[in-house]
Coordinates of C-alpha atoms and ligand atoms in Angstrom, one line a residue:
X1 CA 71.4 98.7 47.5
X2 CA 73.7 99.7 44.3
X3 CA 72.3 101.2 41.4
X4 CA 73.0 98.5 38.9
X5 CA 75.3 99.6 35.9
X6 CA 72.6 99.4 33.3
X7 CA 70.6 102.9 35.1
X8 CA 73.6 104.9 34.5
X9 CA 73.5 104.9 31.1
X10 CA 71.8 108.7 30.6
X11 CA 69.9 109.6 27.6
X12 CA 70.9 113.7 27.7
X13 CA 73.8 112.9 25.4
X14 CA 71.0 112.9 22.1
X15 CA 70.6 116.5 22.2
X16 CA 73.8 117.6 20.8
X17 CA 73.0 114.9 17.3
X18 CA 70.8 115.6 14.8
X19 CA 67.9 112.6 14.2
X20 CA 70.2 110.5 11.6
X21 CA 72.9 110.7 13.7
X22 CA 70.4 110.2 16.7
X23 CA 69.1 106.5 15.4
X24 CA 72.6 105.1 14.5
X25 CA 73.6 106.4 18.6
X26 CA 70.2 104.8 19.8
X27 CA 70.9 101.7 17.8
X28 CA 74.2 101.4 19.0
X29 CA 72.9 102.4 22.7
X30 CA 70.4 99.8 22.6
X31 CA 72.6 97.2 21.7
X32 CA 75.0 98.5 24.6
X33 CA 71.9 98.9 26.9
X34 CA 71.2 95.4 25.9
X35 CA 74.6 93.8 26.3
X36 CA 75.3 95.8 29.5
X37 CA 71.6 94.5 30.9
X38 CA 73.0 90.5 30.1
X39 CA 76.1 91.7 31.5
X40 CA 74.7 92.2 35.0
X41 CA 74.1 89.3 37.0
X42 CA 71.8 89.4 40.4
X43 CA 72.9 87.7 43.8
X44 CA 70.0 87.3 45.8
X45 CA 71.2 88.0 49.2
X46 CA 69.1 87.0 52.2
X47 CA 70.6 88.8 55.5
X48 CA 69.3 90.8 58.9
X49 CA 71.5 93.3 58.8
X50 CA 69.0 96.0 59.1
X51 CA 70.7 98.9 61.1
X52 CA 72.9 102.0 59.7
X53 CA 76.5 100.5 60.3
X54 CA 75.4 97.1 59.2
X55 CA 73.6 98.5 55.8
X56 CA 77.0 100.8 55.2
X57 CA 78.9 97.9 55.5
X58 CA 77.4 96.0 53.1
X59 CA 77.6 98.5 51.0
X60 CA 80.9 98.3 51.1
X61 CA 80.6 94.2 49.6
X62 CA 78.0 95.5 47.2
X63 CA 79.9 98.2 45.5
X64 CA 83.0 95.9 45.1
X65 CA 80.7 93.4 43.6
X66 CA 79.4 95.9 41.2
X67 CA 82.6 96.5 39.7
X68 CA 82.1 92.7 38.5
X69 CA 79.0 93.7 36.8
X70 CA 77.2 91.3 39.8
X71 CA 74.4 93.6 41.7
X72 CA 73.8 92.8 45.5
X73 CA 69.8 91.8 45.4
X74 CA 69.6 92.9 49.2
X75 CA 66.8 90.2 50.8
X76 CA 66.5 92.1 53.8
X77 CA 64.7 90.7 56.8
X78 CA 65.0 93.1 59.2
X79 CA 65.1 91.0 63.4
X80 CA 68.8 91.0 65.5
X81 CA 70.2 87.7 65.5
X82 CA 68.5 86.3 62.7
X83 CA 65.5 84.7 64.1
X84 CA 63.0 85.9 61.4
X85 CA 65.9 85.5 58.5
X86 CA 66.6 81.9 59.3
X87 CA 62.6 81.0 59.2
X88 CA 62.2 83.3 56.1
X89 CA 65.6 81.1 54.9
X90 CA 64.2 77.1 55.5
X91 CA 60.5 78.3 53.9
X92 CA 62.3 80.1 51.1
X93 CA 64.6 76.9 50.3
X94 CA 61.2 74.0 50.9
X95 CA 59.6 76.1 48.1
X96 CA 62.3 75.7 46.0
X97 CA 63.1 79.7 45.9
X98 CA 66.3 79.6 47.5
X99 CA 68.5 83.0 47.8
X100 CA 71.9 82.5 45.9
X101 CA 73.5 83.8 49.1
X102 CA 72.7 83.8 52.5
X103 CA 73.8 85.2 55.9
X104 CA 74.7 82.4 57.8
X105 CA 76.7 82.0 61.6
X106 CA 77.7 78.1 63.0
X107 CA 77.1 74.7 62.8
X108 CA 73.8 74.9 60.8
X109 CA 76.5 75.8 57.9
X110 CA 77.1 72.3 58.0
X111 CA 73.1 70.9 58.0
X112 CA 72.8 73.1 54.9
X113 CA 75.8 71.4 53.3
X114 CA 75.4 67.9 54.2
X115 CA 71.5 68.5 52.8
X116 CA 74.1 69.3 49.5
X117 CA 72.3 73.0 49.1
X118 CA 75.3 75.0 49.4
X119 CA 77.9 75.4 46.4
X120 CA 82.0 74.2 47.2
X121 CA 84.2 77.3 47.6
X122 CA 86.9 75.0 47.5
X123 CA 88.5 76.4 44.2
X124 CA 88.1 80.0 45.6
X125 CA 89.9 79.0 48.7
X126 CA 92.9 77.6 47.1
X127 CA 93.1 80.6 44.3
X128 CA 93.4 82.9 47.4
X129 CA 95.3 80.4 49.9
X130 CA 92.6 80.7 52.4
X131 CA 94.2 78.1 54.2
X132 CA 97.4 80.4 55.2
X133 CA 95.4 84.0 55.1
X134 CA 92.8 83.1 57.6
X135 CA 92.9 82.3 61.3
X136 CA 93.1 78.9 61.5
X137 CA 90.0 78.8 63.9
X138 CA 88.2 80.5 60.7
X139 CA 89.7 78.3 58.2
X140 CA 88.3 75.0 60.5
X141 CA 84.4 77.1 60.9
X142 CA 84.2 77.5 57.2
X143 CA 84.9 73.6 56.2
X144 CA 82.7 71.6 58.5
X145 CA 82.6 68.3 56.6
X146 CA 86.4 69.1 55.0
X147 CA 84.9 71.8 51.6
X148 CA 85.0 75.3 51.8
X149 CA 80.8 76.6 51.7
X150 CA 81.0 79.6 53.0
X151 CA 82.6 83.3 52.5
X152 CA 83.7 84.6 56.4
X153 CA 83.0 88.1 56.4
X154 CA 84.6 89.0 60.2
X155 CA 84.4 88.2 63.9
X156 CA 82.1 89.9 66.7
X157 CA 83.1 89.6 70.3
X158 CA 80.0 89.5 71.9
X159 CA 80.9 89.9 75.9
X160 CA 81.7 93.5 75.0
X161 CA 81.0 95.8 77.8
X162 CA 80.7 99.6 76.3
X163 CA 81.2 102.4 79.0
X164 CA 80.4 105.9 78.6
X165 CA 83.7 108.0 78.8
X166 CA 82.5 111.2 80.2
X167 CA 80.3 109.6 82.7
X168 CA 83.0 107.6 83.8
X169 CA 85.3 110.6 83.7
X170 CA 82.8 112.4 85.7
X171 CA 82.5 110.4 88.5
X172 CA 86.1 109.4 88.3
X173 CA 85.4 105.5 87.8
X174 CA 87.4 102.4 87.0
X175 CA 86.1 99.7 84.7
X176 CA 84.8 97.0 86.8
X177 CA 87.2 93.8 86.9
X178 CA 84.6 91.8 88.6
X179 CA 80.9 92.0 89.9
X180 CA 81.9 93.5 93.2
X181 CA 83.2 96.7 91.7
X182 CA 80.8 96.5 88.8
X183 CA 77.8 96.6 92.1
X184 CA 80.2 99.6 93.5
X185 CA 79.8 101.9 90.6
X186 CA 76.3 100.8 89.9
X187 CA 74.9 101.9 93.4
X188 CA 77.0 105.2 93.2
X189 CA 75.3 105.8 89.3
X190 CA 71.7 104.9 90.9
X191 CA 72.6 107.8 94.0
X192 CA 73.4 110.2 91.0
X193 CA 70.2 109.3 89.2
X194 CA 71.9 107.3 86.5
X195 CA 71.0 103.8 85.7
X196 CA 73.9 101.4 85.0
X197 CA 72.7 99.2 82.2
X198 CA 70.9 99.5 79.3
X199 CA 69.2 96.4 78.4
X200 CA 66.1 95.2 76.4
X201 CA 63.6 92.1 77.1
X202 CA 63.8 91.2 73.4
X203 CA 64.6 86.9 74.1
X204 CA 68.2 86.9 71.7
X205 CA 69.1 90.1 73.9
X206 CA 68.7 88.6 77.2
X207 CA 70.7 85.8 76.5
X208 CA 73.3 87.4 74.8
X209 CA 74.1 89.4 78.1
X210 CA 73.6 85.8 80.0
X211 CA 76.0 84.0 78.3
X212 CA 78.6 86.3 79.4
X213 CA 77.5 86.1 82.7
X214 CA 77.9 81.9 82.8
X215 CA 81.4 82.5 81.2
X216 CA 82.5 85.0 84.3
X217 CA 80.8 82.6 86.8
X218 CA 82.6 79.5 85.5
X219 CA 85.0 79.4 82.9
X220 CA 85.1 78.1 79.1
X221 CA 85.1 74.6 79.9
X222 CA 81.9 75.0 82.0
X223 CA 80.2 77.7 79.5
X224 CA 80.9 74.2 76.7
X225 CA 79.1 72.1 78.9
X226 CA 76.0 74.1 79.3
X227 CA 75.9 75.2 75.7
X228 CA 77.5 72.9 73.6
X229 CA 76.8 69.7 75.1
X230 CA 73.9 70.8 77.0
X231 CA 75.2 68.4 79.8
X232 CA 72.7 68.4 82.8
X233 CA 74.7 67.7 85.2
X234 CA 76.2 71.2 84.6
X235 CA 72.9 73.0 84.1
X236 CA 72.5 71.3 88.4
X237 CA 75.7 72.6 88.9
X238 CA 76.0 75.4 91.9
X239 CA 77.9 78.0 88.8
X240 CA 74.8 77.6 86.5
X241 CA 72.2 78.6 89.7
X242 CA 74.9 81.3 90.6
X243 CA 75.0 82.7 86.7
X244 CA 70.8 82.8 86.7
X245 CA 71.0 85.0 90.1
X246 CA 72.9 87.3 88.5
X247 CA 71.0 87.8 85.7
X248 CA 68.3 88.4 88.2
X249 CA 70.5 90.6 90.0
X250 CA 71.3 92.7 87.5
X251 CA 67.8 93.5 86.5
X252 CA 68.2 96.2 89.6
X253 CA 70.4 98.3 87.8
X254 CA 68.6 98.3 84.6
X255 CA 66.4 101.0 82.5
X256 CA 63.2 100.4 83.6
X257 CA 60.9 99.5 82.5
X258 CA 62.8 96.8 80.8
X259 CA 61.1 97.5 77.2
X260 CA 61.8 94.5 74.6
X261 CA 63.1 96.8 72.2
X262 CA 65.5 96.4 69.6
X263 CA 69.2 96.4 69.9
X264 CA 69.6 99.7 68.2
X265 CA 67.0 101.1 70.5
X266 CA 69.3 100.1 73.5
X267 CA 72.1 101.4 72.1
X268 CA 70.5 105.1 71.2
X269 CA 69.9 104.9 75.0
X270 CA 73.7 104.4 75.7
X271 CA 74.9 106.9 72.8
X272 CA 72.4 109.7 74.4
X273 CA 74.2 109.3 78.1
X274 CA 71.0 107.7 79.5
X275 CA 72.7 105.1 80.9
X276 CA 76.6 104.1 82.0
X277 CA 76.9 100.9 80.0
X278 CA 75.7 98.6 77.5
X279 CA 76.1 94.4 77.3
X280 CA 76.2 94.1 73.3
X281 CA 78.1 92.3 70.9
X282 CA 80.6 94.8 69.5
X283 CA 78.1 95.3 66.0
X284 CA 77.1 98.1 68.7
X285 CA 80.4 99.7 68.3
X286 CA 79.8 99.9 64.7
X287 CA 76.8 101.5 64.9
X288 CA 77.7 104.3 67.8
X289 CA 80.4 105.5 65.4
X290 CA 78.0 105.3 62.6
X291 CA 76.0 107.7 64.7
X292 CA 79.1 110.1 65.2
X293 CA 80.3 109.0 68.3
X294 CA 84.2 108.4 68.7
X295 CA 85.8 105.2 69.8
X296 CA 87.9 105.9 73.4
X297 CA 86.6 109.9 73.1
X298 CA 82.5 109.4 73.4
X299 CA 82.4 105.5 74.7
X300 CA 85.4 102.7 75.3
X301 CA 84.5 99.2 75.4
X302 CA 85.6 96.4 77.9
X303 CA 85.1 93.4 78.5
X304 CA 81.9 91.9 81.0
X305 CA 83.5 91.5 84.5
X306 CA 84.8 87.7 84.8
X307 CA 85.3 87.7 81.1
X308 CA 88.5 89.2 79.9
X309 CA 90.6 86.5 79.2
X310 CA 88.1 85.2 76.6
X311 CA 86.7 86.0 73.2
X312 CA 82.9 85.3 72.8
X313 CA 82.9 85.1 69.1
X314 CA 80.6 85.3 66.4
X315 CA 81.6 84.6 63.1
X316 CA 79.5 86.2 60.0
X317 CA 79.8 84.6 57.0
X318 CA 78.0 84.0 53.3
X319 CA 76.8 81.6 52.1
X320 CA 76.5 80.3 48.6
X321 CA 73.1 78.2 47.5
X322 CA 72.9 75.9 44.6
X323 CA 70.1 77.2 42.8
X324 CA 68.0 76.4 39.3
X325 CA 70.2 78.9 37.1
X326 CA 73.9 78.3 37.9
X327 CA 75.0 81.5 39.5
X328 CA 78.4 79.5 40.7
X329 CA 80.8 81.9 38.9
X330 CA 79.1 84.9 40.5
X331 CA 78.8 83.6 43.9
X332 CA 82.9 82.9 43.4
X333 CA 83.4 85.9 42.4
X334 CA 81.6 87.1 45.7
X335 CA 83.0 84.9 47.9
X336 CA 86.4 85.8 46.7
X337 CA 85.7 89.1 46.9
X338 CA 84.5 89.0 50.7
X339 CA 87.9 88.0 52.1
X340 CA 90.0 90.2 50.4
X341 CA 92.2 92.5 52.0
X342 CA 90.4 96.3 51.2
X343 CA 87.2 94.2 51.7
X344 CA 88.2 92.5 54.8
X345 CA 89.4 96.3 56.2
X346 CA 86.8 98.5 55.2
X347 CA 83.7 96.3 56.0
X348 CA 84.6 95.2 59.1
X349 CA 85.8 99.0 60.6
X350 CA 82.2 99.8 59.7
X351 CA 80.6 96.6 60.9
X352 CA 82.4 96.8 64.3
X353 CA 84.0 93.4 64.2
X354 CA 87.4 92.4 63.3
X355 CA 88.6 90.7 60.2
X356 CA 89.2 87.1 60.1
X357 CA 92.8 87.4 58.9
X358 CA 95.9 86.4 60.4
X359 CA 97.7 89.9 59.5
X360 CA 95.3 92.3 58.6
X361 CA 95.8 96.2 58.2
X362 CA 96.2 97.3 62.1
X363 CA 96.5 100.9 61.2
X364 CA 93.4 101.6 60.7
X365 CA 91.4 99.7 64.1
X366 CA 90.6 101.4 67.1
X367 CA 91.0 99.8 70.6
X368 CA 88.1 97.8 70.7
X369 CA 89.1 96.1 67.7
X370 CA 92.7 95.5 68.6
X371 CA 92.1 94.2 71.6
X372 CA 89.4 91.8 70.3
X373 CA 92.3 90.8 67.5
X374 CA 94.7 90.4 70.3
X375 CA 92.7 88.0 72.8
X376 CA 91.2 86.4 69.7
X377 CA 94.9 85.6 67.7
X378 CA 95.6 83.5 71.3
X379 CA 94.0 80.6 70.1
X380 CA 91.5 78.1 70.6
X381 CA 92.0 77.8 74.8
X382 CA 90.4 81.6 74.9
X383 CA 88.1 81.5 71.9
X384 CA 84.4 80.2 73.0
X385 CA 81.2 79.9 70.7
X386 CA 78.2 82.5 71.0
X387 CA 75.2 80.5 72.0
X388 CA 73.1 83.3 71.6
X389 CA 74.7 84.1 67.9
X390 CA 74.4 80.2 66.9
X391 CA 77.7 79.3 67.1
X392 CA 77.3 76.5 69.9
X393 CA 74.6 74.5 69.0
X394 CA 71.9 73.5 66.8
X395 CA 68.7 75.5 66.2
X396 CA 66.0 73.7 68.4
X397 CA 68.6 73.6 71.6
X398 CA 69.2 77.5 71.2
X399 CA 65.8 78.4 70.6
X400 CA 64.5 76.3 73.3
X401 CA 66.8 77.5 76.0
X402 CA 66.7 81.1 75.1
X403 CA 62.5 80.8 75.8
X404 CA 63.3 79.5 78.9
X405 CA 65.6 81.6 79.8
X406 CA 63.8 84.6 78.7
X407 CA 60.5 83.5 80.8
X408 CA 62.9 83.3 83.9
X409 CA 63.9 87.1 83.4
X410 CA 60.7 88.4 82.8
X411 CA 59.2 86.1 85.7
X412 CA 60.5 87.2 89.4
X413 CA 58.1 85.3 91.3
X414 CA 59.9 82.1 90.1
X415 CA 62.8 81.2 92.2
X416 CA 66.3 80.2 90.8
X417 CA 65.6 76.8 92.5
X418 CA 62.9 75.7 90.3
X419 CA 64.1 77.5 87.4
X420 CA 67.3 75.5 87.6
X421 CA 64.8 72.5 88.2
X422 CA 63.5 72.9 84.5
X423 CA 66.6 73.7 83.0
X424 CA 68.0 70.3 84.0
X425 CA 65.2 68.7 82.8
X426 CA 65.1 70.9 79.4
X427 CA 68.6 69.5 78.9
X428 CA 67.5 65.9 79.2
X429 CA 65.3 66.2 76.9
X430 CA 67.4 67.7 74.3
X431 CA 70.1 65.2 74.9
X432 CA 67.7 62.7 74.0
X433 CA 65.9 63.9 70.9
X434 CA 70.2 64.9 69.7
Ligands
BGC501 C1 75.2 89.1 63.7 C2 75.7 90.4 63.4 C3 74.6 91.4 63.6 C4 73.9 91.3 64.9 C5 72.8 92.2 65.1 C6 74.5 89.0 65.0 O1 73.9 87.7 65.2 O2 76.3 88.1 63.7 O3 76.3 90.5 62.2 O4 75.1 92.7 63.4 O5 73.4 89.9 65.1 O6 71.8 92.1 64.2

């Protein structure tokens, strides 16, 4: 967190005064002490971005917001994904104790505002003609019943697939453009004593590597109809049984045992060469070159075999709560702040994600984030929602499938058969109760 204007002020200065002099100065420090200490306004900011890359690149928010006298009151709750945050969130906002901003990513942004609990950034927007600076996918995200209530901070893709350059280079290997070759250079890894794929148990993490594998299977249309409109005639579909054998598939080339660690821990495996790839939403980037590791030098990134054409996308944005003590002019201030250009740059080549601009500063993104600008800037046909990172659905859905899914991939006595069985009757039931 920023040291907040008010502890700078330094007290070594008396010594060179005699005492007359000294109370007049310590008046008139007081006074400034006390004007400065009105002067700065708190945000309470309730996030999960816990890691080294995500805390530097909220620095880089936090020290802009400083400059407006407004400290970053960092609410931290540490979990990938945000499970814990958005729990700590609803409890936080039924007692009445709501943050003044929090991290929020898909269609609950528009619960919280219809419940009229977060502030309208309309007059922001239009002072910084959001409408023509951001993508117009963005622009549509951030104004889900036709107001502006939230700040977008950048996009993730999320069916990145990292590779390991010199191991790559070593055994003289192609990327994988489908599961065939991906199968090839796995098996010739395992004879080397390499294992393909680091990947942890944790729930979020398996099904952030399955949704990738529904969307090579099938197709965005199809990857809709399982996730966004839970549609259970798609989860008995032959693609949806073919995408859950994979992800039991898979588990053969894995680090084992498959530890439910956190995605940092996975990714230290990755950085130290233990394994050839990683499955991760590109905040992974972020963090490997916060470690030291170069971009296309140490590690490239890819995209999941099946996938390329598409951009899995996870939008991270702020959000602004009404609270008891109007903090509206602050949170503008923030908001404003969040999407401009320096901001938009330097947060997001630290955070691993791209900004949400439509022209942004190119000269300073690597190849993972160009070509994640480049597939994204297509347009709607090639841009699909994140389950995993709540941008396809509502809470209850996501949380229910992802147990599911997650007691299928840690189960191998249960057959796809009757795991498809249950799915199909999960999505029934959450049809129903919609
Ligand atoms: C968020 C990212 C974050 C990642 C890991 C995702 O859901 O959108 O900002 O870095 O989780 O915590």
């Amino acid at each position: 967190m920023q040291t907040p204007i008010r502890k700078l002020i330094s007290l070594n200065t008396f010594d060179k005064f005699n005492c007359k002099v000294m109370s007049v100065l310590m008046i008139g420090l007081l006074l400034l002490y006390m004007s400065s200490a009105s002067a700065v306004e708190s945000l309470r900011v309730l996030n999960w971005w816990s890691s080294t890359s995500e805390h530097a690149a909220v620095d880089v928010i936090a020290a802009r917001l400083l400059r407006e006298n407004i400290d970053w009151d960092e609410v931290l709750i540490p979990n990938g994904s945000g499970v814990a945050a958005m729990i700590v969130l609803k409890s936080r906002v039924i007692a009445g104790e709501a943050p003044e901003v929090a991290q929020l990513n898909g269609p609950i942004i528009g619960d919280w505002a219809s419940m009229g609990l977060l502030q309208n950034l309309d007059a922001v927007a239009e002072d910084g003609q959001w409408d023509k600076l951001l993508f117009p996918a963005i622009y549509s995200w951030i104004r889900p019943h036709g107001h502006v209530v939230v700040a977008p901070l950048g996009i993730h893709r999320v069916n990145t697939l990292f590779y390991n350059t010199k191991i790559f280079d070593r055994f003289k290997l192609e990327l994988p453009q489908n599961w065939d070759e991906f199968v090839h250079i796995a098996t010739l890894l395992q004879q080397a004593g390499i294992p393909a794929l680091a990947q942890s148990s944790e729930p979020w993490q398996v099904s952030t590597l399955f949704e990738s594998l529904v969307l090579s299977e099938s197709g965005a249309p199809f990857y809709m109809d399982i996730f966004v409109n839970k549609d259970p005639k798609a989860y008995a579909d032959a693609r949806f049984a073919e995408a859950l054998q994979r992800l039991r598939t898979l588990k053969k080339w894995m680090v084992k045992p498959i530890r439910e660690q956190n995605w940092t821990e996975a990714t230290r495996q990755f950085a130290n060469g233990e394994v050839a790839m990683l499955v991760m939403g590109d905040w992974a980037k972020g963090e490997l070159n916060a470690w030291g590791l170069v971009t296309d030098t140490d590690f490239g990134c890819t995209t999941v075999p099946g996938t390329g054409n598409y951009h899995l996308f996870d939008i991270d944005t702020l959000a602004m709560f009404v609270s008891k003590n109007s903090h509206l002019s602050a949170q503008q201030k923030l908001a404003g702040i969040a999407v401009s250009t320096k901001v938009q740059s330097d947060y997001n080549e630290i955070k691993g994600s791209i900004p949400v601009l439509r022209t942004p500063d190119f000269s300073i993104m690597d190849s993972c984030s160009r070509a994640s600008w480049t597939t994204f800037s297509r347009g709607a046909s090639v841009q699909v929602p994140s389950f995993s990172h709540r941008m396809a659905t509502d809470e209850t859905s996501r949380d229910t499938i992802i147990k599911e899914l997650h007691q299928f991939f840690m189960n191998d006595v249960m057959s796809v058969e009757e795991e498809q069985h249950r799915f199909v009757l999960i999505a029934n039931i959450l049809r129903k109760s919609k």
